[in-house]
Amino acid sequence: MTSTAAADVLKPDFAARRKHFIFNDEHEALRESIRNFATKELAPHAEEWEETTFPNWVFPRMGELGFLGLDKPEQYGGQGGDYYSALVLAEEIGWARSGGLAMGIAVHTDMAMPPILKFGTEEQKQEWLVPAIKGQKILCLGITEPDAGSDVSGIKTRAVRDEGSGEYVINGSKTYITNGHRADVIVLVTKTDPDAGYDGFTLFLVPMDLPGVIREKKLEKLGMHASDTALLAFQDVRVPDSAVLGQVGKGFYHIMWELQGERLIGAAGCVSGAQRCFEMTLKYAMERKAFGREIGHFQVIRHKFAEMATKIETARQMVYMTAWRFQNGEYPVREISMAKLYASRIAVEVADECIQIHGGAGYMKEYGVERVWRDMRLNRIGAGTDEIMLDVIGRSYGL
Ligand SMILES: Cc1cc2nc3c(=O)[nH]c(=O)nc-3n(C[C@H](O)[C@H](O)[C@H](O)COP(=O)(O)OP(=O)(O)OC[C@H]3O[C@@H](n4cnc5c(N)ncnc54)[C@H](O)[C@@H]3O)c2cc1C
């Protein structure tokens, strides 16, 4: 038997970069440029925007940099990238240190934009998608109502066709609408035929400056303070046939499709938010001393980090693997629901544990971890609650 030369001894290199197989060098270059932008141009304003909400100039600036249409076709001004490039944005925008901003951008790029691209007519794409990718028009999405959130089929907003004028007349209200105060147009879910069950829903593209669209009030929230959240009313709002998005009567299925992308992007944001919080806390635990040593060297604290890192890595793999399925043409609703459920839960758990590791400092605004917790808490509710995710997963087994 030959003895192993010292150079052949395998030692773990924990500092080595772990590039995932779904990403190539272009994704990594994109990652770096979004991170640079977010760190230099957005993060310095993070505290201010918690008070004022983030300003609209962020949209045209990101449009100019090509970040609002990363996975959208070049013919509409997008970058023509794959789905993974959208994941990169969801992950790296976290460096803006503003959950509210990340959510406002994601609603624009990954919630309101995809239905316009998938179901819109060429005219609708030219009118809304092209300027939205440039950041010149801002989008929002209206599903939730005061009396119906999880139960989308329970919405009451009605769109009735006025045969005389050939227009639709819309009445109803929507609540918790992100970007609702700043948006130029809303992708609106309505009921067009209350007797037709799931086949009685229709989506509309409703310009927000039409008579009868009322932006009622800015809602105050636990977290995500940099985003604006609106209660909206629609009173005899008249839109032409050309405002119908997709097929009349198929809006429920259209919006269920939209929710899948929204959930996966949300899950990616949770993983990166948890990772950043972990890193901030690791640094703190290496510096803060108690009983004569850095707190990170207590076994109890070390194990907290080990638990958190394992959960984050598990969630990350679920998101990446599900994204791979999505990119390769599958419609993995079960896996998306699992990734959304798990990533949202662990992000809140991690942020909570990070507050604990910071001790009293964790409760202070100055350190930023309490904000991560408040911002992350939304993800167990928005885009479908934990309970709804569990129900989707359970039902997928025929239960
Ligand atoms: C900050 C913020 C931003 C948002 N942005 C938007 C937006 O831009 N556009 C938009 O349309 N919506 C938006 N939402 C709405 C969000 O998607 C809903 O709040 C969410 O879907 C839950 O609906 P709900 O609030 O009506 O809760 P409810 O549906 O009233 O649920 C209340 C509780 O009952 C549980 N529950 C309900 N049904 C079941 C069931 N079948 N089985 C078990 N438990 C159940 C829920 O899980 C929850 O715990 C936003 C919400 C927030 C807070």
Short mmCIF file of C-alpha atoms and ligand atoms in Angstrom, two decimals:
data_model
loop_
_atom_site.label_atom_id
_atom_site.label_comp_id
_atom_site.label_asym_id
_atom_site.label_seq_id
_atom_site.Cartn_x
_atom_site.Cartn_y
_atom_site.Cartn_z
CA MET A 1 0.00 0.00 0.00
CA THR A 2 1.38 3.41 -0.93
CA SER A 3 1.16 6.18 1.60
CA THR A 4 -0.98 9.18 0.69
CA ALA A 5 1.04 12.28 -0.11
CA ALA A 6 0.25 15.29 2.04
CA ALA A 7 -1.06 17.15 -1.02
CA ASP A 8 -3.66 14.40 -1.61
CA VAL A 9 -5.22 14.67 1.82
CA LEU A 10 -8.78 15.82 1.31
CA LYS A 11 -9.91 18.56 3.63
CA PRO A 12 -13.25 20.31 3.52
CA ASP A 13 -13.13 23.80 2.12
CA PHE A 14 -16.06 25.47 3.79
CA ALA A 15 -15.28 28.83 2.21
CA ALA A 16 -15.49 27.52 -1.36
CA ARG A 17 -18.29 28.94 -3.49
CA ARG A 18 -21.08 26.45 -4.06
CA LYS A 19 -22.53 27.29 -7.44
CA HIS A 20 -25.75 25.44 -8.07
CA PHE A 21 -26.11 23.55 -11.34
CA ILE A 22 -29.10 25.62 -12.49
CA PHE A 23 -26.91 28.74 -12.71
CA ASN A 24 -24.25 29.48 -15.31
CA ASP A 25 -21.59 32.21 -15.45
CA GLU A 26 -24.05 34.69 -16.95
CA HIS A 27 -26.39 34.24 -14.00
CA GLU A 28 -23.47 34.79 -11.64
CA ALA A 29 -22.49 38.00 -13.47
CA LEU A 30 -26.10 39.15 -13.27
CA ARG A 31 -26.13 38.30 -9.58
CA GLU A 32 -23.15 40.51 -9.01
CA SER A 33 -24.54 43.45 -10.95
CA ILE A 34 -27.93 43.35 -9.16
CA ARG A 35 -26.16 43.05 -5.82
CA ASN A 36 -23.96 46.04 -6.62
CA PHE A 37 -26.92 48.11 -7.71
CA ALA A 38 -29.02 47.17 -4.66
CA THR A 39 -26.16 47.79 -2.24
CA LYS A 40 -25.04 51.10 -3.72
CA GLU A 41 -28.24 52.72 -4.98
CA LEU A 42 -31.03 51.28 -2.84
CA ALA A 43 -29.71 50.10 0.54
CA PRO A 44 -28.50 53.56 1.66
CA HIS A 45 -32.15 54.71 1.62
CA ALA A 46 -33.61 51.65 3.36
CA GLU A 47 -34.35 53.34 6.70
CA GLU A 48 -35.79 56.46 5.07
CA TRP A 49 -38.11 54.38 2.86
CA GLU A 50 -39.49 52.58 5.88
CA GLU A 51 -41.07 55.95 6.71
CA THR A 52 -41.94 57.23 3.23
CA THR A 53 -42.33 54.05 1.11
CA PHE A 54 -39.84 53.65 -1.71
CA PRO A 55 -39.98 56.26 -4.51
CA ASN A 56 -41.24 55.56 -8.03
CA TRP A 57 -37.87 56.38 -9.64
CA VAL A 58 -36.71 52.90 -8.65
CA PHE A 59 -38.83 51.48 -11.49
CA PRO A 60 -37.35 53.47 -14.42
CA ARG A 61 -33.87 53.07 -12.96
CA MET A 62 -34.26 49.30 -12.81
CA GLY A 63 -35.82 49.37 -16.28
CA GLU A 64 -32.82 51.24 -17.60
CA LEU A 65 -30.53 48.57 -16.14
CA GLY A 66 -32.62 45.83 -17.76
CA PHE A 67 -33.67 44.29 -14.42
CA LEU A 68 -37.45 44.47 -14.90
CA GLY A 69 -37.64 42.12 -17.88
CA LEU A 70 -34.88 39.62 -17.21
CA ASP A 71 -36.93 36.59 -18.27
CA LYS A 72 -39.22 38.46 -20.67
CA PRO A 73 -38.85 38.24 -24.48
CA GLU A 74 -36.53 40.66 -26.24
CA GLN A 75 -39.29 41.69 -28.65
CA TYR A 76 -40.97 43.48 -25.72
CA GLY A 77 -37.77 45.01 -24.42
CA GLY A 78 -36.89 42.17 -22.06
CA GLN A 79 -33.55 40.43 -21.75
CA GLY A 80 -34.83 37.11 -23.07
CA GLY A 81 -33.33 35.20 -20.15
CA ASP A 82 -34.55 32.00 -18.54
CA TYR A 83 -36.61 31.60 -15.38
CA TYR A 84 -33.45 31.34 -13.29
CA SER A 85 -32.63 34.96 -14.08
CA ALA A 86 -35.91 35.94 -12.37
CA LEU A 87 -34.81 33.90 -9.34
CA VAL A 88 -31.51 35.78 -9.29
CA LEU A 89 -33.40 39.08 -9.09
CA ALA A 90 -35.64 37.77 -6.30
CA GLU A 91 -32.56 36.71 -4.35
CA GLU A 92 -30.28 39.70 -4.94
CA ILE A 93 -32.82 42.49 -4.52
CA GLY A 94 -32.64 41.50 -0.83
CA TRP A 95 -29.42 43.52 -0.69
CA ALA A 96 -31.59 46.63 -0.80
CA ARG A 97 -32.31 45.72 2.85
CA SER A 98 -35.95 46.52 2.24
CA GLY A 99 -38.56 43.78 2.16
CA GLY A 100 -41.19 46.30 1.09
CA LEU A 101 -39.19 47.36 -1.93
CA ALA A 102 -38.49 43.74 -2.91
CA MET A 103 -42.21 43.01 -2.71
CA GLY A 104 -43.20 46.08 -4.76
CA ILE A 105 -40.78 45.08 -7.50
CA ALA A 106 -41.84 41.42 -7.42
CA VAL A 107 -45.51 42.35 -7.75
CA HIS A 108 -44.58 44.32 -10.86
CA THR A 109 -42.23 41.80 -12.51
CA ASP A 110 -43.46 38.40 -11.34
CA MET A 111 -47.13 38.79 -10.42
CA ALA A 112 -48.79 41.37 -12.68
CA MET A 113 -46.48 41.07 -15.70
CA PRO A 114 -46.68 37.30 -16.38
CA PRO A 115 -50.45 37.22 -17.05
CA ILE A 116 -50.10 40.15 -19.48
CA LEU A 117 -47.33 38.31 -21.30
CA LYS A 118 -49.10 34.95 -21.32
CA PHE A 119 -52.72 35.95 -21.95
CA GLY A 120 -52.52 39.49 -23.35
CA THR A 121 -53.21 40.56 -26.91
CA GLU A 122 -50.45 42.16 -28.94
CA GLU A 123 -52.07 45.58 -28.34
CA GLN A 124 -52.17 44.99 -24.57
CA LYS A 125 -48.53 43.95 -24.57
CA GLN A 126 -47.53 47.08 -26.47
CA GLU A 127 -49.65 49.29 -24.21
CA TRP A 128 -48.65 47.85 -20.82
CA LEU A 129 -45.89 45.24 -21.00
CA VAL A 130 -43.39 47.27 -23.03
CA PRO A 131 -43.54 50.38 -20.79
CA ALA A 132 -43.67 48.18 -17.66
CA ILE A 133 -40.40 46.50 -18.64
CA LYS A 134 -38.91 49.99 -19.10
CA GLY A 135 -40.24 50.94 -15.66
CA GLN A 136 -42.33 53.73 -17.17
CA LYS A 137 -45.64 52.17 -16.11
CA ILE A 138 -46.19 50.52 -12.74
CA LEU A 139 -48.36 47.43 -12.32
CA CYS A 140 -50.42 45.96 -9.51
CA LEU A 141 -52.57 42.85 -9.13
CA GLY A 142 -56.02 42.77 -7.54
CA ILE A 143 -57.31 39.45 -6.27
CA THR A 144 -58.05 39.93 -2.55
CA GLU A 145 -61.22 41.62 -1.32
CA PRO A 146 -62.41 42.62 2.13
CA ASP A 147 -64.61 39.49 2.24
CA ALA A 148 -62.50 37.03 0.25
CA GLY A 149 -58.79 36.25 0.39
CA SER A 150 -57.94 32.56 0.59
CA ASP A 151 -61.26 31.75 -1.01
CA VAL A 152 -60.63 33.42 -4.37
CA SER A 153 -63.87 31.99 -5.75
CA GLY A 154 -65.74 34.04 -3.12
CA ILE A 155 -64.85 37.43 -4.64
CA LYS A 156 -67.73 39.81 -5.30
CA THR A 157 -66.27 42.35 -7.73
CA ARG A 158 -68.61 42.21 -10.72
CA ALA A 159 -67.99 43.07 -14.35
CA VAL A 160 -71.27 43.30 -16.24
CA ARG A 161 -71.44 43.73 -19.97
CA ASP A 162 -73.54 46.69 -21.06
CA GLU A 163 -74.84 45.48 -24.42
CA GLY A 164 -75.83 49.02 -25.45
CA SER A 165 -72.34 50.49 -25.27
CA GLY A 166 -70.42 47.23 -25.66
CA GLU A 167 -68.49 48.08 -22.51
CA TYR A 168 -68.04 46.24 -19.23
CA VAL A 169 -69.12 48.04 -16.05
CA ILE A 170 -67.07 47.10 -12.98
CA ASN A 171 -68.17 47.44 -9.36
CA GLY A 172 -66.49 46.14 -6.21
CA SER A 173 -63.49 46.56 -3.99
CA LYS A 174 -60.04 45.10 -3.50
CA THR A 175 -57.82 45.24 -0.45
CA TYR A 176 -54.18 44.79 0.62
CA ILE A 177 -53.14 45.71 -2.93
CA THR A 178 -49.37 46.17 -3.17
CA ASN A 179 -48.40 49.12 -5.43
CA GLY A 180 -52.09 50.06 -5.37
CA HIS A 181 -51.36 53.73 -4.74
CA ARG A 182 -48.67 54.13 -7.33
CA ALA A 183 -49.81 51.77 -10.10
CA ASP A 184 -50.84 52.90 -13.59
CA VAL A 185 -52.84 49.75 -14.24
CA ILE A 186 -54.29 46.85 -12.29
CA VAL A 187 -54.70 43.24 -13.36
CA LEU A 188 -58.15 42.85 -11.87
CA VAL A 189 -59.94 39.61 -11.03
CA THR A 190 -63.71 39.92 -11.47
CA LYS A 191 -66.78 37.77 -11.65
CA THR A 192 -68.58 37.99 -14.98
CA ASP A 193 -71.03 35.12 -14.49
CA PRO A 194 -71.91 34.33 -10.86
CA ASP A 195 -73.83 31.19 -11.92
CA ALA A 196 -70.95 29.62 -13.83
CA GLY A 197 -68.81 28.52 -10.85
CA TYR A 198 -65.08 28.48 -11.66
CA ASP A 199 -65.97 29.36 -15.28
CA GLY A 200 -67.51 32.68 -14.27
CA PHE A 201 -64.36 34.75 -13.69
CA THR A 202 -62.64 37.20 -16.03
CA LEU A 203 -59.44 39.23 -15.75
CA PHE A 204 -59.30 42.85 -16.87
CA LEU A 205 -56.55 45.38 -17.38
CA VAL A 206 -57.99 48.48 -15.75
CA PRO A 207 -56.12 51.80 -16.01
CA MET A 208 -56.02 53.29 -12.53
CA ASP A 209 -56.87 56.80 -13.74
CA LEU A 210 -60.31 55.84 -15.07
CA PRO A 211 -63.34 57.56 -13.54
CA GLY A 212 -64.71 55.42 -10.70
CA VAL A 213 -61.36 53.91 -9.63
CA ILE A 214 -60.89 55.13 -6.08
CA ARG A 215 -57.68 54.66 -4.10
CA GLU A 216 -59.33 54.66 -0.70
CA LYS A 217 -56.54 54.58 1.86
CA LYS A 218 -52.97 53.54 2.52
CA LEU A 219 -53.07 50.64 4.94
CA GLU A 220 -50.72 50.52 7.97
CA LYS A 221 -48.83 47.24 8.39
CA LEU A 222 -46.69 45.19 10.79
CA GLY A 223 -43.80 45.11 8.29
CA MET A 224 -42.96 45.69 4.63
CA HIS A 225 -43.24 49.39 5.44
CA ALA A 226 -41.44 50.50 2.30
CA SER A 227 -44.29 49.17 0.14
CA ASP A 228 -47.64 50.86 -0.34
CA THR A 229 -50.71 48.78 0.34
CA ALA A 230 -54.09 49.99 -0.85
CA LEU A 231 -57.76 49.56 -0.28
CA LEU A 232 -59.36 50.18 -3.68
CA ALA A 233 -62.94 50.76 -4.78
CA PHE A 234 -64.39 50.40 -8.29
CA GLN A 235 -67.60 52.32 -8.83
CA ASP A 236 -69.23 51.98 -12.26
CA VAL A 237 -65.84 51.79 -13.94
CA ARG A 238 -66.39 51.40 -17.69
CA VAL A 239 -63.86 49.52 -19.81
CA PRO A 240 -64.04 48.37 -23.44
CA ASP A 241 -63.91 44.73 -24.58
CA SER A 242 -60.24 45.25 -25.33
CA ALA A 243 -59.58 45.47 -21.58
CA VAL A 244 -60.40 41.78 -21.09
CA LEU A 245 -57.17 39.92 -20.30
CA GLY A 246 -57.22 36.34 -21.56
CA GLN A 247 -60.47 34.51 -22.09
CA VAL A 248 -63.82 35.67 -20.78
CA GLY A 249 -64.88 33.16 -18.11
CA LYS A 250 -61.39 31.67 -17.65
CA GLY A 251 -60.01 34.23 -15.19
CA PHE A 252 -60.00 31.81 -12.26
CA TYR A 253 -57.70 29.38 -14.06
CA HIS A 254 -55.55 32.25 -15.35
CA ILE A 255 -55.02 33.61 -11.85
CA MET A 256 -54.33 30.17 -10.35
CA TRP A 257 -51.57 29.83 -12.96
CA GLU A 258 -50.21 33.27 -12.03
CA LEU A 259 -50.11 32.33 -8.34
CA GLN A 260 -47.65 29.50 -9.00
CA GLY A 261 -44.94 31.84 -10.28
CA GLU A 262 -45.70 34.32 -7.51
CA ARG A 263 -45.26 31.61 -4.87
CA LEU A 264 -41.96 30.35 -6.21
CA ILE A 265 -40.50 33.85 -6.46
CA GLY A 266 -41.74 34.53 -2.92
CA ALA A 267 -40.04 31.36 -1.71
CA ALA A 268 -36.75 32.43 -3.34
CA GLY A 269 -37.02 35.80 -1.58
CA CYS A 270 -37.56 34.01 1.74
CA VAL A 271 -34.42 31.93 1.31
CA SER A 272 -32.26 34.91 0.49
CA GLY A 273 -33.81 37.00 3.29
CA ALA A 274 -33.09 34.21 5.77
CA GLN A 275 -29.54 33.85 4.44
CA ARG A 276 -28.80 37.56 4.85
CA CYS A 277 -30.22 37.58 8.37
CA PHE A 278 -28.10 34.52 9.17
CA GLU A 279 -24.95 36.25 7.93
CA MET A 280 -25.64 39.46 9.84
CA THR A 281 -26.16 37.40 12.97
CA LEU A 282 -23.06 35.26 12.42
CA LYS A 283 -20.97 38.41 12.30
CA TYR A 284 -22.58 39.65 15.49
CA ALA A 285 -22.00 36.32 17.27
CA MET A 286 -18.30 36.44 16.37
CA GLU A 287 -17.95 39.91 17.91
CA ARG A 288 -20.29 39.99 20.89
CA LYS A 289 -18.71 38.67 24.07
CA ALA A 290 -20.26 37.21 27.21
CA PHE A 291 -18.56 35.35 30.05
CA GLY A 292 -15.20 36.08 28.45
CA ARG A 293 -15.77 34.67 25.01
CA GLU A 294 -17.58 35.33 21.76
CA ILE A 295 -21.18 34.16 22.11
CA GLY A 296 -20.91 32.19 18.84
CA HIS A 297 -18.52 29.82 20.61
CA PHE A 298 -21.08 28.63 23.11
CA GLN A 299 -22.26 25.25 21.92
CA VAL A 300 -25.90 26.25 22.30
CA ILE A 301 -25.42 29.20 19.94
CA ARG A 302 -23.28 27.17 17.55
CA HIS A 303 -26.07 24.64 17.26
CA LYS A 304 -28.62 27.36 16.62
CA PHE A 305 -26.53 28.39 13.61
CA ALA A 306 -26.24 24.78 12.50
CA GLU A 307 -30.02 24.35 12.68
CA MET A 308 -30.64 27.57 10.78
CA ALA A 309 -28.08 26.81 8.08
CA THR A 310 -29.57 23.36 7.53
CA LYS A 311 -33.08 24.74 7.19
CA ILE A 312 -31.97 27.48 4.79
CA GLU A 313 -30.07 25.00 2.65
CA THR A 314 -33.06 22.62 2.55
CA ALA A 315 -35.38 25.44 1.49
CA ARG A 316 -32.87 26.62 -1.13
CA GLN A 317 -32.64 23.16 -2.69
CA MET A 318 -36.44 22.90 -2.80
CA VAL A 319 -36.70 26.27 -4.55
CA TYR A 320 -33.93 25.53 -7.07
CA MET A 321 -35.16 22.05 -7.88
CA THR A 322 -38.72 23.28 -8.33
CA ALA A 323 -37.47 26.15 -10.49
CA TRP A 324 -35.67 23.59 -12.62
CA ARG A 325 -38.94 21.72 -13.12
CA PHE A 326 -40.73 24.97 -13.98
CA GLN A 327 -38.04 26.00 -16.46
CA ASN A 328 -38.21 22.58 -18.09
CA GLY A 329 -41.90 22.81 -18.83
CA GLU A 330 -43.47 21.01 -15.88
CA TYR A 331 -46.32 22.57 -13.90
CA PRO A 332 -45.18 21.42 -10.43
CA VAL A 333 -47.98 22.83 -8.28
CA ARG A 334 -47.37 20.41 -5.42
CA GLU A 335 -43.65 21.17 -5.22
CA ILE A 336 -44.22 24.93 -5.54
CA SER A 337 -46.68 24.77 -2.64
CA MET A 338 -44.16 22.80 -0.58
CA ALA A 339 -41.34 25.23 -1.37
CA LYS A 340 -43.53 28.25 -0.55
CA LEU A 341 -44.74 26.70 2.70
CA TYR A 342 -41.34 25.56 3.87
CA ALA A 343 -39.34 28.63 2.82
CA SER A 344 -41.84 31.04 4.43
CA ARG A 345 -41.86 29.10 7.66
CA ILE A 346 -38.11 28.75 8.00
CA ALA A 347 -37.53 32.40 7.09
CA VAL A 348 -39.66 33.44 10.06
CA GLU A 349 -38.01 30.85 12.32
CA VAL A 350 -34.54 31.98 11.28
CA ALA A 351 -35.35 35.67 11.76
CA ASP A 352 -36.81 34.88 15.18
CA GLU A 353 -33.71 32.91 16.22
CA CYS A 354 -31.49 35.72 14.92
CA ILE A 355 -33.29 38.17 17.20
CA GLN A 356 -32.66 35.75 20.09
CA ILE A 357 -28.95 35.49 19.31
CA HIS A 358 -28.71 39.29 19.25
CA GLY A 359 -30.29 39.47 22.69
CA GLY A 360 -31.61 42.96 23.52
CA ALA A 361 -29.89 44.34 20.42
CA GLY A 362 -32.13 42.09 18.33
CA TYR A 363 -35.14 43.97 19.62
CA MET A 364 -33.64 47.31 18.61
CA LYS A 365 -34.32 48.77 15.16
CA GLU A 366 -30.66 49.70 14.77
CA TYR A 367 -29.55 46.12 14.07
CA GLY A 368 -32.14 45.42 11.36
CA VAL A 369 -33.01 41.87 12.39
CA GLU A 370 -36.36 42.80 13.94
CA ARG A 371 -37.29 44.31 10.56
CA VAL A 372 -36.38 41.10 8.75
CA TRP A 373 -38.69 39.24 11.13
CA ARG A 374 -41.55 41.70 10.58
CA ASP A 375 -41.08 41.69 6.81
CA MET A 376 -40.72 37.91 6.55
CA ARG A 377 -43.82 37.28 8.62
CA LEU A 378 -45.96 38.33 5.67
CA ASN A 379 -44.83 35.37 3.61
CA ARG A 380 -46.77 32.90 5.71
CA ILE A 381 -49.92 34.84 4.72
CA GLY A 382 -49.45 36.52 1.32
CA ALA A 383 -49.79 34.65 -1.98
CA GLY A 384 -51.65 31.87 -0.15
CA THR A 385 -51.41 31.14 3.56
CA ASP A 386 -49.60 28.20 5.16
CA GLU A 387 -52.97 26.56 5.68
CA ILE A 388 -53.89 26.92 2.01
CA MET A 389 -50.48 25.53 0.96
CA LEU A 390 -51.04 22.51 3.23
CA ASP A 391 -54.47 22.04 1.71
CA VAL A 392 -53.13 22.17 -1.85
CA ILE A 393 -50.41 19.65 -0.96
CA GLY A 394 -52.86 17.36 0.86
CA ARG A 395 -55.42 17.48 -1.95
CA SER A 396 -52.73 16.66 -4.49
CA TYR A 397 -52.70 13.17 -2.97
CA GLY A 398 -56.41 12.80 -3.68
CA LEU A 399 -57.44 13.54 -0.09
C1 LIG B 1 -48.88 43.17 3.03
C2 LIG B 1 -49.81 42.41 2.15
C3 LIG B 1 -49.71 42.57 0.77
C4 LIG B 1 -50.61 41.90 -0.08
N1 LIG B 1 -50.58 42.15 -1.42
C5 LIG B 1 -51.59 41.68 -2.21
C6 LIG B 1 -51.71 42.08 -3.58
O1 LIG B 1 -50.88 42.83 -4.10
N2 LIG B 1 -52.78 41.61 -4.29
C7 LIG B 1 -53.72 40.80 -3.74
O2 LIG B 1 -54.66 40.42 -4.44
N3 LIG B 1 -53.63 40.38 -2.46
C8 LIG B 1 -52.60 40.83 -1.67
N4 LIG B 1 -52.51 40.42 -0.36
C9 LIG B 1 -53.56 39.56 0.18
C10 LIG B 1 -53.10 38.16 0.60
O3 LIG B 1 -52.84 37.38 -0.52
C11 LIG B 1 -54.21 37.60 1.49
O4 LIG B 1 -54.15 38.31 2.72
C12 LIG B 1 -54.09 36.11 1.75
O5 LIG B 1 -54.32 35.38 0.58
C13 LIG B 1 -55.05 35.61 2.86
O6 LIG B 1 -56.34 36.05 2.64
P1 LIG B 1 -57.14 36.78 3.83
O7 LIG B 1 -56.26 37.86 4.37
O8 LIG B 1 -58.48 37.19 3.33
O9 LIG B 1 -57.29 35.70 4.94
P2 LIG B 1 -58.52 34.66 5.11
O10 LIG B 1 -58.77 33.99 3.83
O11 LIG B 1 -59.65 35.38 5.77
O12 LIG B 1 -57.91 33.61 6.12
C14 LIG B 1 -57.94 33.78 7.54
C15 LIG B 1 -57.38 32.51 8.17
O13 LIG B 1 -58.21 31.39 7.82
C16 LIG B 1 -57.42 30.38 7.23
N5 LIG B 1 -58.18 29.66 6.22
C17 LIG B 1 -58.92 30.18 5.20
N6 LIG B 1 -59.42 29.19 4.45
C18 LIG B 1 -59.00 28.03 4.98
C19 LIG B 1 -59.17 26.65 4.64
N7 LIG B 1 -59.86 26.27 3.57
N8 LIG B 1 -58.58 25.72 5.43
C20 LIG B 1 -57.85 26.09 6.51
N9 LIG B 1 -57.64 27.37 6.87
C21 LIG B 1 -58.21 28.32 6.11
C22 LIG B 1 -56.24 31.12 6.62
O14 LIG B 1 -55.14 30.25 6.41
C23 LIG B 1 -55.97 32.16 7.68
O15 LIG B 1 -55.21 31.62 8.71
C24 LIG B 1 -51.59 41.05 0.48
C25 LIG B 1 -51.64 40.85 1.87
C26 LIG B 1 -50.78 41.53 2.69
C27 LIG B 1 -50.93 41.33 4.19
#
